[in-house]
Amino acid sequence: MTRPIIVFDLDGTLVDTAPDLLDSLNHSLAASHIAAVDEAGFRRFVGHGGRVMIERAHAAQQRSLDVEEHDRLLKLFLDHYTLNIPGKSRPYPGVVEAIARFENAGYLLAICTNKYEANSLALIEALGLTKHFAAIAGQDTFAFRKPDPRHLIETIKLAGGDPDRALMVGDSQTDIDTAKAAGIPVVAVDFGYTDRHVREFEPSAVISHFDALTLDLAQRLIAAAAN
């Protein structure tokens, strides 16, 4: 029988990358003479990616932004972020212990993220976690990305897993909608990057710490989805 698999989102789920993404945002904004954003106020936009963050920052300061300038600032953002991996980014409390818990129980582990694949691989490698994941799929790994359910399903297959014995863990509506569309149960963490509480998107379960991602919870959700 195929081993069960846990598929994690990356930013805002496994790793708190907000400090570095916001640093890169402010680096790009400086090139356009835009004031730096406040971390507390902008964390909720981090999960939407650099392009949206740049757009929201300009809108907040009532500054216009044409397509050419938007593209230029996005390149500055991405270059700065890439050159500074891992920066201040760290796994959330309990992540390393949860990885060990599921590995010891025979689970496969994978990452399905809308972060670029190269940056995802670089971040996980810099944090010393690569060996734990059977697959790491980014937004450009396939010809589709979350919330397209194929992104999740193909990540599972790439890892050697079975979608019928899978669980998704994420922090956003995108993650929850993706898992639902794939017919896969989803646990939402409530400490990630979203401007609405994840409970509103009706995941299979909500946790506030990785200690709550237990073997019993995973087994119950996978079994319930199979019935």
Tab-separated table of N, CA, C and O in Angstrom, residues 5 19-20 35 39 44 46-47 53 57 69 71 91 93 111-113 124-125 141 144 152 158 176 188 197 201 209 214:
chain	number	residue	atom	x	y	z
A	5	ILE	N	0.573	10.684	2.740
A	5	ILE	CA	1.412	11.844	2.479
A	5	ILE	C	0.788	13.116	3.058
A	5	ILE	O	-0.432	13.299	3.017
A	19	PRO	N	9.281	38.589	7.223
A	19	PRO	CA	10.304	39.625	7.418
A	19	PRO	C	11.163	39.852	6.170
A	19	PRO	O	11.471	41.004	5.823
A	20	ASP	N	11.526	38.780	5.485
A	20	ASP	CA	12.372	38.911	4.297
A	20	ASP	C	11.593	39.420	3.094
A	20	ASP	O	12.106	40.225	2.304
A	35	ALA	N	7.443	55.399	0.370
A	35	ALA	CA	7.785	55.158	1.768
A	35	ALA	C	7.673	53.674	2.115
A	35	ALA	O	6.832	52.953	1.569
A	39	GLU	N	5.326	46.665	8.771
A	39	GLU	CA	5.254	45.199	8.747
A	39	GLU	C	3.936	44.691	9.286
A	39	GLU	O	3.310	43.812	8.690
A	44	ARG	N	-0.491	40.656	6.113
A	44	ARG	CA	-1.618	39.912	5.550
A	44	ARG	C	-1.561	39.823	4.026
A	44	ARG	O	-2.251	38.996	3.421
A	46	VAL	N	1.351	39.320	2.345
A	46	VAL	CA	2.554	38.582	1.953
A	46	VAL	C	2.218	37.342	1.124
A	46	VAL	O	2.910	37.029	0.157
A	47	GLY	N	1.148	36.665	1.489
A	47	GLY	CA	0.789	35.443	0.790
A	47	GLY	C	0.332	35.650	-0.645
A	47	GLY	O	0.217	34.684	-1.409
A	53	MET	N	1.827	42.797	-3.558
A	53	MET	CA	2.354	43.622	-2.469
A	53	MET	C	2.773	44.998	-2.979
A	53	MET	O	2.480	46.029	-2.349
A	57	ALA	N	0.983	48.548	-1.936
A	57	ALA	CA	1.776	49.609	-1.320
A	57	ALA	C	1.596	50.929	-2.056
A	57	ALA	O	1.483	51.996	-1.433
A	69	GLU	N	6.633	50.084	-14.896
A	69	GLU	CA	7.215	50.328	-13.571
A	69	GLU	C	6.925	49.154	-12.631
A	69	GLU	O	7.791	48.757	-11.840
A	71	ASP	N	6.596	46.016	-13.443
A	71	ASP	CA	7.512	44.931	-13.808
A	71	ASP	C	8.928	45.208	-13.310
A	71	ASP	O	9.623	44.301	-12.840
A	91	PRO	N	11.527	28.314	10.321
A	91	PRO	CA	10.338	27.463	10.474
A	91	PRO	C	9.521	27.920	11.676
A	91	PRO	O	10.071	28.396	12.677
A	93	PRO	N	7.295	27.514	15.084
A	93	PRO	CA	7.449	26.607	16.230
A	93	PRO	C	6.702	25.295	16.002
A	93	PRO	O	5.549	25.288	15.560
A	111	ILE	N	5.977	19.597	-0.477
A	111	ILE	CA	5.627	21.017	-0.428
A	111	ILE	C	4.984	21.401	-1.754
A	111	ILE	O	5.509	21.077	-2.825
A	112	CYS	N	3.857	22.090	-1.675
A	112	CYS	CA	3.163	22.616	-2.849
A	112	CYS	C	2.941	24.103	-2.592
A	112	CYS	O	2.131	24.474	-1.739
A	113	THR	N	3.669	24.956	-3.309
A	113	THR	CA	3.673	26.386	-3.022
A	113	THR	C	3.573	27.209	-4.293
A	113	THR	O	3.999	26.764	-5.362
A	124	ILE	N	14.409	25.990	1.481
A	124	ILE	CA	14.367	24.736	2.233
A	124	ILE	C	15.776	24.175	2.430
A	124	ILE	O	16.112	23.651	3.499
A	125	GLU	N	16.621	24.308	1.418
A	125	GLU	CA	18.012	23.854	1.532
A	125	GLU	C	18.760	24.670	2.576
A	125	GLU	O	19.490	24.122	3.414
A	141	THR	N	6.628	24.877	-11.479
A	141	THR	CA	7.006	23.468	-11.659
A	141	THR	C	6.165	22.822	-12.752
A	141	THR	O	6.670	22.047	-13.574
A	144	PHE	N	0.466	24.833	-14.326
A	144	PHE	CA	-0.672	25.313	-13.559
A	144	PHE	C	-0.222	25.493	-12.122
A	144	PHE	O	0.811	24.962	-11.709
A	152	LEU	N	-1.715	20.479	-6.726
A	152	LEU	CA	-1.620	19.626	-5.536
A	152	LEU	C	-1.545	18.149	-5.922
A	152	LEU	O	-0.696	17.405	-5.412
A	158	LEU	N	4.315	13.367	-7.864
A	158	LEU	CA	5.756	13.574	-7.982
A	158	LEU	C	6.496	13.015	-6.773
A	158	LEU	O	7.612	12.492	-6.887
A	176	ILE	N	-6.908	26.137	0.875
A	176	ILE	CA	-8.132	25.424	1.235
A	176	ILE	C	-8.956	25.113	-0.013
A	176	ILE	O	-9.438	23.986	-0.196
A	188	ALA	N	-5.894	23.928	8.219
A	188	ALA	CA	-5.454	25.316	8.082
A	188	ALA	C	-4.793	25.789	9.373
A	188	ALA	O	-5.342	25.598	10.460
A	197	HIS	N	-9.963	35.266	8.803
A	197	HIS	CA	-9.631	34.057	9.558
A	197	HIS	C	-9.895	32.839	8.689
A	197	HIS	O	-10.937	32.738	8.018
A	201	PHE	N	-13.166	29.910	5.589
A	201	PHE	CA	-13.068	29.174	4.326
A	201	PHE	C	-13.374	27.681	4.492
A	201	PHE	O	-13.252	26.913	3.554
A	209	HIS	N	-0.981	25.754	16.355
A	209	HIS	CA	0.414	25.377	16.610
A	209	HIS	C	0.628	24.008	15.985
A	209	HIS	O	-0.296	23.179	15.931
A	214	THR	N	-1.413	16.276	14.842
A	214	THR	CA	-1.072	14.965	15.396
A	214	THR	C	-1.314	13.860	14.370
A	214	THR	O	-2.048	14.032	13.398
